[in-house]
PDB file of C-alpha atoms in Angstrom:
ATOM      1  CA  GLN K   1      39.441  58.396-157.817  1.00  0.00           C
ATOM      2  CA  VAL K   2      39.448  62.123-158.401  1.00  0.00           C
ATOM      3  CA  GLN K   3      39.370  64.146-155.209  1.00  0.00           C
ATOM      4  CA  LEU K   4      39.663  67.812-154.354  1.00  0.00           C
ATOM      5  CA  VAL K   5      40.156  68.451-150.660  1.00  0.00           C
ATOM      6  CA  GLN K   6      40.003  72.006-149.388  1.00  0.00           C
ATOM      7  CA  SER K   7      41.470  73.614-146.301  1.00  0.00           C
ATOM      8  CA  GLY K   8      39.428  74.268-143.213  1.00  0.00           C
ATOM      9  CA  ALA K   9      37.161  77.094-142.200  1.00  0.00           C
ATOM     10  CA  GLU K  10      38.644  80.557-141.733  1.00  0.00           C
ATOM     11  CA  LEU K  11      37.690  83.507-139.565  1.00  0.00           C
ATOM     12  CA  LYS K  12      39.177  86.808-140.672  1.00  0.00           C
ATOM     13  CA  LYS K  13      38.786  90.446-139.736  1.00  0.00           C
ATOM     14  CA  PRO K  14      37.715  93.057-142.284  1.00  0.00           C
ATOM     15  CA  GLY K  15      40.696  94.290-144.236  1.00  0.00           C
ATOM     16  CA  ALA K  16      42.677  91.091-143.749  1.00  0.00           C
ATOM     17  CA  SER K  17      43.729  88.567-146.378  1.00  0.00           C
ATOM     18  CA  VAL K  18      43.126  84.844-146.638  1.00  0.00           C
ATOM     19  CA  ARG K  19      44.645  81.999-148.639  1.00  0.00           C
ATOM     20  CA  LEU K  20      42.658  78.858-149.274  1.00  0.00           C
ATOM     21  CA  SER K  21      44.056  75.607-150.570  1.00  0.00           C
ATOM     22  CA  CYS K  22      42.680  72.855-152.753  1.00  0.00           C
ATOM     23  CA  LYS K  23      44.637  69.607-152.803  1.00  0.00           C
ATOM     24  CA  THR K  24      43.899  67.412-155.785  1.00  0.00           C
ATOM     25  CA  SER K  25      44.487  63.724-156.412  1.00  0.00           C
ATOM     26  CA  GLY K  26      43.489  60.987-158.803  1.00  0.00           C
ATOM     27  CA  TYR K  27      44.338  62.732-162.067  1.00  0.00           C
ATOM     28  CA  PRO K  28      47.225  64.665-163.665  1.00  0.00           C
ATOM     29  CA  PHE K  29      47.057  68.034-161.903  1.00  0.00           C
ATOM     30  CA  THR K  30      48.490  69.980-164.829  1.00  0.00           C
ATOM     31  CA  GLU K  31      45.914  68.772-167.360  1.00  0.00           C
ATOM     32  CA  GLN K  32      42.826  70.619-166.186  1.00  0.00           C
ATOM     33  CA  TYR K  33      42.073  74.100-164.951  1.00  0.00           C
ATOM     34  CA  ILE K  34      40.981  74.752-161.403  1.00  0.00           C
ATOM     35  CA  HIS K  35      38.026  77.096-161.017  1.00  0.00           C
ATOM     36  CA  TRP K  36      37.187  78.997-157.864  1.00  0.00           C
ATOM     37  CA  VAL K  37      33.506  79.590-157.142  1.00  0.00           C
ATOM     38  CA  ARG K  38      31.914  81.060-154.059  1.00  0.00           C
ATOM     39  CA  GLN K  39      28.430  80.876-152.619  1.00  0.00           C
ATOM     40  CA  ALA K  40      27.246  83.298-149.971  1.00  0.00           C
ATOM     41  CA  PRO K  41      24.693  81.958-147.475  1.00  0.00           C
ATOM     42  CA  GLY K  42      21.388  81.350-149.230  1.00  0.00           C
ATOM     43  CA  GLN K  43      22.727  82.848-152.445  1.00  0.00           C
ATOM     44  CA  GLY K  44      23.753  81.633-155.856  1.00  0.00           C
ATOM     45  CA  LEU K  45      27.039  80.587-157.362  1.00  0.00           C
ATOM     46  CA  GLU K  46      29.579  83.270-158.172  1.00  0.00           C
ATOM     47  CA  TRP K  47      32.538  82.495-160.409  1.00  0.00           C
ATOM     48  CA  MET K  48      35.782  84.033-159.241  1.00  0.00           C
ATOM     49  CA  GLY K  49      38.394  82.812-161.670  1.00  0.00           C
ATOM     50  CA  TRP K  50      40.382  79.963-163.111  1.00  0.00           C
ATOM     51  CA  PHE K  51      43.955  78.793-162.724  1.00  0.00           C
ATOM     52  CA  ASN K  52      45.855  76.797-165.330  1.00  0.00           C
ATOM     53  CA  PRO K  53      48.235  74.510-163.422  1.00  0.00           C
ATOM     54  CA  ASN K  54      50.242  73.774-166.552  1.00  0.00           C
ATOM     55  CA  SER K  55      51.180  77.333-167.422  1.00  0.00           C
ATOM     56  CA  GLY K  56      50.370  79.226-164.259  1.00  0.00           C
ATOM     57  CA  ALA K  57      48.012  81.464-166.237  1.00  0.00           C
ATOM     58  CA  THR K  58      44.974  82.848-164.513  1.00  0.00           C
ATOM     59  CA  ARG K  59      41.839  84.753-165.397  1.00  0.00           C
ATOM     60  CA  GLU K  60      39.690  86.480-162.836  1.00  0.00           C
ATOM     61  CA  ALA K  61      36.203  87.876-162.898  1.00  0.00           C
ATOM     62  CA  GLN K  62      36.401  91.637-163.292  1.00  0.00           C
ATOM     63  CA  LYS K  63      34.864  92.072-159.853  1.00  0.00           C
ATOM     64  CA  PHE K  64      37.874  90.425-158.192  1.00  0.00           C
ATOM     65  CA  GLN K  65      40.688  91.835-160.285  1.00  0.00           C
ATOM     66  CA  GLY K  66      43.393  93.236-158.069  1.00  0.00           C
ATOM     67  CA  ARG K  67      42.068  91.484-155.018  1.00  0.00           C
ATOM     68  CA  VAL K  68      42.378  87.780-155.882  1.00  0.00           C
ATOM     69  CA  THR K  69      45.494  85.718-156.488  1.00  0.00           C
ATOM     70  CA  MET K  70      45.390  82.177-157.855  1.00  0.00           C
ATOM     71  CA  THR K  71      48.464  79.991-157.789  1.00  0.00           C
ATOM     72  CA  GLY K  72      49.451  76.357-157.583  1.00  0.00           C
ATOM     73  CA  ASP K  73      52.216  73.983-156.552  1.00  0.00           C
ATOM     74  CA  THR K  74      52.616  71.161-159.044  1.00  0.00           C
ATOM     75  CA  SER K  75      54.913  69.263-156.674  1.00  0.00           C
ATOM     76  CA  ILE K  76      52.015  68.677-154.300  1.00  0.00           C
ATOM     77  CA  ASN K  77      49.122  68.962-156.779  1.00  0.00           C
ATOM     78  CA  THR K  78      47.600  71.831-154.866  1.00  0.00           C
ATOM     79  CA  ALA K  79      45.928  75.031-155.995  1.00  0.00           C
ATOM     80  CA  TYR K  80      45.606  78.155-153.895  1.00  0.00           C
ATOM     81  CA  MET K  81      43.300  81.153-153.928  1.00  0.00           C
ATOM     82  CA  GLY K  82      44.149  84.284-152.033  1.00  0.00           C
ATOM     83  CA  LEU K  83      41.686  87.086-151.444  1.00  0.00           C
ATOM     84  CA  GLY K  84      42.709  90.406-149.947  1.00  0.00           C
ATOM     85  CA  SER K  85      41.023  93.453-148.406  1.00  0.00           C
ATOM     86  CA  LEU K  86      38.283  91.243-147.021  1.00  0.00           C
ATOM     87  CA  ARG K  87      34.850  92.714-146.435  1.00  0.00           C
ATOM     88  CA  SER K  88      31.812  91.366-144.650  1.00  0.00           C
ATOM     89  CA  ASP K  89      30.198  90.503-147.968  1.00  0.00           C
ATOM     90  CA  ASP K  90      33.091  88.170-148.772  1.00  0.00           C
ATOM     91  CA  ALA K  91      31.668  85.760-146.216  1.00  0.00           C
ATOM     92  CA  ALA K  92      30.772  82.660-148.186  1.00  0.00           C
ATOM     93  CA  VAL K  93      31.617  79.062-148.877  1.00  0.00           C
ATOM     94  CA  TYR K  94      34.478  78.980-151.352  1.00  0.00           C
ATOM     95  CA  TYR K  95      34.750  76.024-153.688  1.00  0.00           C
ATOM     96  CA  CYS K  96      37.480  74.835-155.992  1.00  0.00           C
ATOM     97  CA  ALA K  97      36.352  72.758-158.938  1.00  0.00           C
ATOM     98  CA  ARG K  98      38.144  70.937-161.716  1.00  0.00           C
ATOM     99  CA  SER K  99      37.259  71.934-165.248  1.00  0.00           C
ATOM    100  CA  PHE K 100      34.719  69.779-167.050  1.00  0.00           C
ATOM    101  CA  ALA K 101      37.260  68.150-169.358  1.00  0.00           C
ATOM    102  CA  ARG K 102      40.612  68.748-171.021  1.00  0.00           C
ATOM    103  CA  TRP K 103      38.714  69.932-174.081  1.00  0.00           C
ATOM    104  CA  LEU K 104      36.308  72.072-172.084  1.00  0.00           C
ATOM    105  CA  GLN K 105      38.392  74.014-169.632  1.00  0.00           C
ATOM    106  CA  LEU K 106      36.185  77.095-169.351  1.00  0.00           C
ATOM    107  CA  ALA K 107      33.525  75.445-167.229  1.00  0.00           C
ATOM    108  CA  PRO K 108      33.644  73.709-163.853  1.00  0.00           C
ATOM    109  CA  GLY K 109      32.900  70.015-164.061  1.00  0.00           C
ATOM    110  CA  ASP K 110      31.622  67.476-161.568  1.00  0.00           C
ATOM    111  CA  TYR K 111      34.613  67.323-159.252  1.00  0.00           C
ATOM    112  CA  TRP K 112      34.391  69.964-156.565  1.00  0.00           C
ATOM    113  CA  GLY K 113      36.078  70.416-153.255  1.00  0.00           C
ATOM    114  CA  GLN K 114      33.960  70.170-150.136  1.00  0.00           C
ATOM    115  CA  GLY K 115      34.072  73.930-149.710  1.00  0.00           C
ATOM    116  CA  THR K 116      35.746  76.256-147.224  1.00  0.00           C
ATOM    117  CA  LEU K 117      33.613  78.515-145.070  1.00  0.00           C
ATOM    118  CA  LEU K 118      35.044  81.989-144.768  1.00  0.00           C
ATOM    119  CA  THR K 119      33.674  84.219-142.041  1.00  0.00           C
ATOM    120  CA  VAL K 120      34.596  87.891-142.033  1.00  0.00           C
ATOM    121  CA  SER K 121      33.893  89.610-138.761  1.00  0.00           C
ATOM    122  CA  SER K 122      35.550  92.051-136.412  1.00  0.00           C
TER     123      SER K 122
ATOM    124  CA  GLN H   1      29.356  92.108-165.350  1.00  0.00           C
ATOM    125  CA  SER H   2      25.909  91.147-164.053  1.00  0.00           C
ATOM    126  CA  ALA H   3      24.774  87.588-163.569  1.00  0.00           C
ATOM    127  CA  LEU H   4      22.841  85.924-166.344  1.00  0.00           C
ATOM    128  CA  ALA H   5      19.114  86.366-165.791  1.00  0.00           C
ATOM    129  CA  GLN H   6      17.119  83.354-164.648  1.00  0.00           C
ATOM    130  CA  PRO H   7      13.642  83.130-163.147  1.00  0.00           C
ATOM    131  CA  ALA H   8      13.795  82.841-159.384  1.00  0.00           C
ATOM    132  CA  SER H   9      11.564  79.811-159.285  1.00  0.00           C
ATOM    133  CA  VAL H  10       9.651  77.356-161.418  1.00  0.00           C
ATOM    134  CA  SER H  11       7.434  74.480-160.444  1.00  0.00           C
ATOM    135  CA  GLY H  12       5.709  71.556-162.026  1.00  0.00           C
ATOM    136  CA  SER H  13       3.904  68.352-161.243  1.00  0.00           C
ATOM    137  CA  PRO H  14       5.436  64.917-161.698  1.00  0.00           C
ATOM    138  CA  GLY H  15       5.375  63.899-165.326  1.00  0.00           C
ATOM    139  CA  GLN H  16       5.085  67.433-166.635  1.00  0.00           C
ATOM    140  CA  ALA H  17       7.745  69.355-168.540  1.00  0.00           C
ATOM    141  CA  ILE H  18       9.279  72.609-167.392  1.00  0.00           C
ATOM    142  CA  SER H  19      11.732  75.036-168.931  1.00  0.00           C
ATOM    143  CA  ILE H  20      14.184  77.412-167.308  1.00  0.00           C
ATOM    144  CA  SER H  21      15.482  80.375-169.270  1.00  0.00           C
ATOM    145  CA  CYS H  22      18.889  81.993-169.037  1.00  0.00           C
ATOM    146  CA  THR H  23      19.295  85.401-170.642  1.00  0.00           C
ATOM    147  CA  GLY H  24      22.593  87.086-171.220  1.00  0.00           C
ATOM    148  CA  THR H  25      24.084  89.363-173.826  1.00  0.00           C
ATOM    149  CA  SER H  26      25.853  89.104-177.142  1.00  0.00           C
ATOM    150  CA  SER H  27      29.116  89.018-175.180  1.00  0.00           C
ATOM    151  CA  ASP H  28      28.303  85.751-173.464  1.00  0.00           C
ATOM    152  CA  VAL H  29      25.258  83.552-174.170  1.00  0.00           C
ATOM    153  CA  GLY H  30      24.581  85.100-177.550  1.00  0.00           C
ATOM    154  CA  GLY H  31      28.145  85.037-178.755  1.00  0.00           C
ATOM    155  CA  TYR H  32      29.310  81.536-177.879  1.00  0.00           C
ATOM    156  CA  ASN H  33      27.961  77.993-177.644  1.00  0.00           C
ATOM    157  CA  CYS H  34      29.436  77.374-174.213  1.00  0.00           C
ATOM    158  CA  VAL H  35      26.387  77.446-172.000  1.00  0.00           C
ATOM    159  CA  SER H  36      26.346  74.880-169.230  1.00  0.00           C
ATOM    160  CA  TRP H  37      23.645  73.989-166.751  1.00  0.00           C
ATOM    161  CA  TYR H  38      24.199  72.825-163.177  1.00  0.00           C
ATOM    162  CA  GLN H  39      21.885  71.160-160.695  1.00  0.00           C
ATOM    163  CA  GLN H  40      22.505  71.762-157.003  1.00  0.00           C
ATOM    164  CA  ARG H  41      20.559  69.818-154.442  1.00  0.00           C
ATOM    165  CA  PRO H  42      20.481  71.171-150.860  1.00  0.00           C
ATOM    166  CA  GLY H  43      23.733  70.493-149.078  1.00  0.00           C
ATOM    167  CA  HIS H  44      25.461  69.240-152.212  1.00  0.00           C
ATOM    168  CA  THR H  45      27.942  70.652-154.676  1.00  0.00           C
ATOM    169  CA  PRO H  46      26.725  71.465-158.178  1.00  0.00           C
ATOM    170  CA  LYS H  47      26.452  68.745-160.776  1.00  0.00           C
ATOM    171  CA  VAL H  48      26.740  69.413-164.488  1.00  0.00           C
ATOM    172  CA  VAL H  49      23.653  68.378-166.438  1.00  0.00           C
ATOM    173  CA  LEU H  50      24.323  70.030-169.815  1.00  0.00           C
ATOM    174  CA  TYR H  51      27.374  71.535-171.492  1.00  0.00           C
ATOM    175  CA  ASP H  52      27.925  73.383-174.753  1.00  0.00           C
ATOM    176  CA  VAL H  53      24.216  74.299-174.848  1.00  0.00           C
ATOM    177  CA  THR H  54      22.773  70.923-175.826  1.00  0.00           C
ATOM    178  CA  ASN H  55      25.093  68.138-174.708  1.00  0.00           C
ATOM    179  CA  ARG H  56      24.153  65.993-171.747  1.00  0.00           C
ATOM    180  CA  ALA H  57      26.885  65.254-169.262  1.00  0.00           C
ATOM    181  CA  PRO H  58      27.710  61.579-168.751  1.00  0.00           C
ATOM    182  CA  GLY H  59      25.061  59.768-166.776  1.00  0.00           C
ATOM    183  CA  VAL H  60      22.451  62.496-167.105  1.00  0.00           C
ATOM    184  CA  SER H  61      18.963  61.402-168.044  1.00  0.00           C
ATOM    185  CA  ASN H  62      17.716  62.128-171.564  1.00  0.00           C
ATOM    186  CA  ARG H  63      14.827  63.940-169.907  1.00  0.00           C
ATOM    187  CA  PHE H  64      17.186  66.929-169.754  1.00  0.00           C
ATOM    188  CA  SER H  65      17.655  68.953-172.918  1.00  0.00           C
ATOM    189  CA  GLY H  66      18.988  72.345-173.863  1.00  0.00           C
ATOM    190  CA  SER H  67      18.602  74.948-176.549  1.00  0.00           C
ATOM    191  CA  LYS H  68      19.595  78.495-177.369  1.00  0.00           C
ATOM    192  CA  SER H  69      18.095  81.297-179.376  1.00  0.00           C
ATOM    193  CA  GLY H  70      19.904  84.592-179.574  1.00  0.00           C
ATOM    194  CA  ILE H  71      20.909  85.710-176.107  1.00  0.00           C
ATOM    195  CA  THR H  72      18.650  83.259-174.285  1.00  0.00           C
ATOM    196  CA  ALA H  73      19.422  79.645-173.475  1.00  0.00           C
ATOM    197  CA  SER H  74      16.923  77.215-172.047  1.00  0.00           C
ATOM    198  CA  LEU H  75      16.968  74.029-170.030  1.00  0.00           C
ATOM    199  CA  THR H  76      13.976  71.747-170.427  1.00  0.00           C
ATOM    200  CA  ILE H  77      13.206  68.868-168.122  1.00  0.00           C
ATOM    201  CA  SER H  78      10.551  66.490-169.354  1.00  0.00           C
ATOM    202  CA  GLY H  79       8.761  63.825-167.331  1.00  0.00           C
ATOM    203  CA  LEU H  80       9.450  65.739-164.141  1.00  0.00           C
ATOM    204  CA  GLN H  81      10.422  63.594-161.148  1.00  0.00           C
ATOM    205  CA  ALA H  82      10.744  64.362-157.475  1.00  0.00           C
ATOM    206  CA  GLU H  83      14.501  63.837-157.669  1.00  0.00           C
ATOM    207  CA  ASP H  84      14.771  66.774-160.097  1.00  0.00           C
ATOM    208  CA  GLU H  85      14.002  69.220-157.319  1.00  0.00           C
ATOM    209  CA  GLY H  86      16.799  71.630-156.521  1.00  0.00           C
ATOM    210  CA  ASP H  87      18.491  74.781-157.716  1.00  0.00           C
ATOM    211  CA  TYR H  88      19.566  75.125-161.317  1.00  0.00           C
ATOM    212  CA  TYR H  89      22.260  77.465-162.566  1.00  0.00           C
ATOM    213  CA  CYS H  90      23.282  78.314-166.075  1.00  0.00           C
ATOM    214  CA  SER H  91      26.745  79.511-166.953  1.00  0.00           C
ATOM    215  CA  SER H  92      28.356  80.907-170.047  1.00  0.00           C
ATOM    216  CA  CYS H  93      31.865  81.610-171.144  1.00  0.00           C
ATOM    217  CA  THR H  94      32.626  85.099-172.370  1.00  0.00           C
ATOM    218  CA  GLY H  95      34.846  86.616-174.991  1.00  0.00           C
ATOM    219  CA  SER H  96      37.498  87.354-172.397  1.00  0.00           C
ATOM    220  CA  SER H  97      37.783  83.689-171.369  1.00  0.00           C
ATOM    221  CA  THR H  98      35.896  84.267-168.165  1.00  0.00           C
ATOM    222  CA  LEU H  99      32.759  82.581-166.937  1.00  0.00           C
ATOM    223  CA  ILE H 100      29.526  83.966-165.648  1.00  0.00           C
ATOM    224  CA  PHE H 101      26.760  82.197-163.756  1.00  0.00           C
ATOM    225  CA  GLY H 102      23.076  82.852-163.757  1.00  0.00           C
ATOM    226  CA  GLY H 103      21.330  83.876-160.571  1.00  0.00           C
ATOM    227  CA  GLY H 104      19.839  80.423-160.118  1.00  0.00           C
ATOM    228  CA  THR H 105      16.334  78.988-160.344  1.00  0.00           C
ATOM    229  CA  LYS H 106      14.645  76.964-157.623  1.00  0.00           C
ATOM    230  CA  LEU H 107      12.735  74.048-159.107  1.00  0.00           C
ATOM    231  CA  THR H 108       9.913  72.683-157.011  1.00  0.00           C
ATOM    232  CA  VAL H 109       8.201  69.438-157.919  1.00  0.00           C
ATOM    233  CA  LEU H 110       4.650  69.724-156.626  1.00  0.00           C
TER     234      LEU H 110
END
């Protein structure tokens, strides 16, 4: 079965960087985009970007350009999202999600990771 | 780019129908038929209910339907049930191959 398993909670200081991982299984990793979405406590969903495991291409929301890096390792079917220059308002649960389908890559589908809680505090 | 505009909350009684609007711009909702709707119950990850404006995701009840007019998309839930309670988010692709979510709408079944 399809699974996306994310790395554990992180505590970072303001100004630091973090890299989160999302290990996938149960489907061909290179066939569907991985989206990164975050949700601050009590807030809505915020799309951060997508990563194409087949080509390595990425597209980020304008808000995160220059601060986010999305990569992947096809040998271990794992996607990564790095976020730099962390601020207190980056504190959120970060989700990875597989795209809806091979023919609908520009939308997260029903397979999401369990989420990684990022705390940013001095 | 600002989030798509959704009402903060809607409510309805069991059996009634409700609609949730999602307003964007000509660069997202109005320009493309790639609006999706997600349901998120407390403590759960989002679940797709509609994609490409009107198409129900596999396994989703036919009580859920979608439409779009201009820069506003809508999700309608008919025959409201207690299990429909939760937060609903719309999303739309954009001309630059990015995605944008709505601010979310809390649905309460009275």
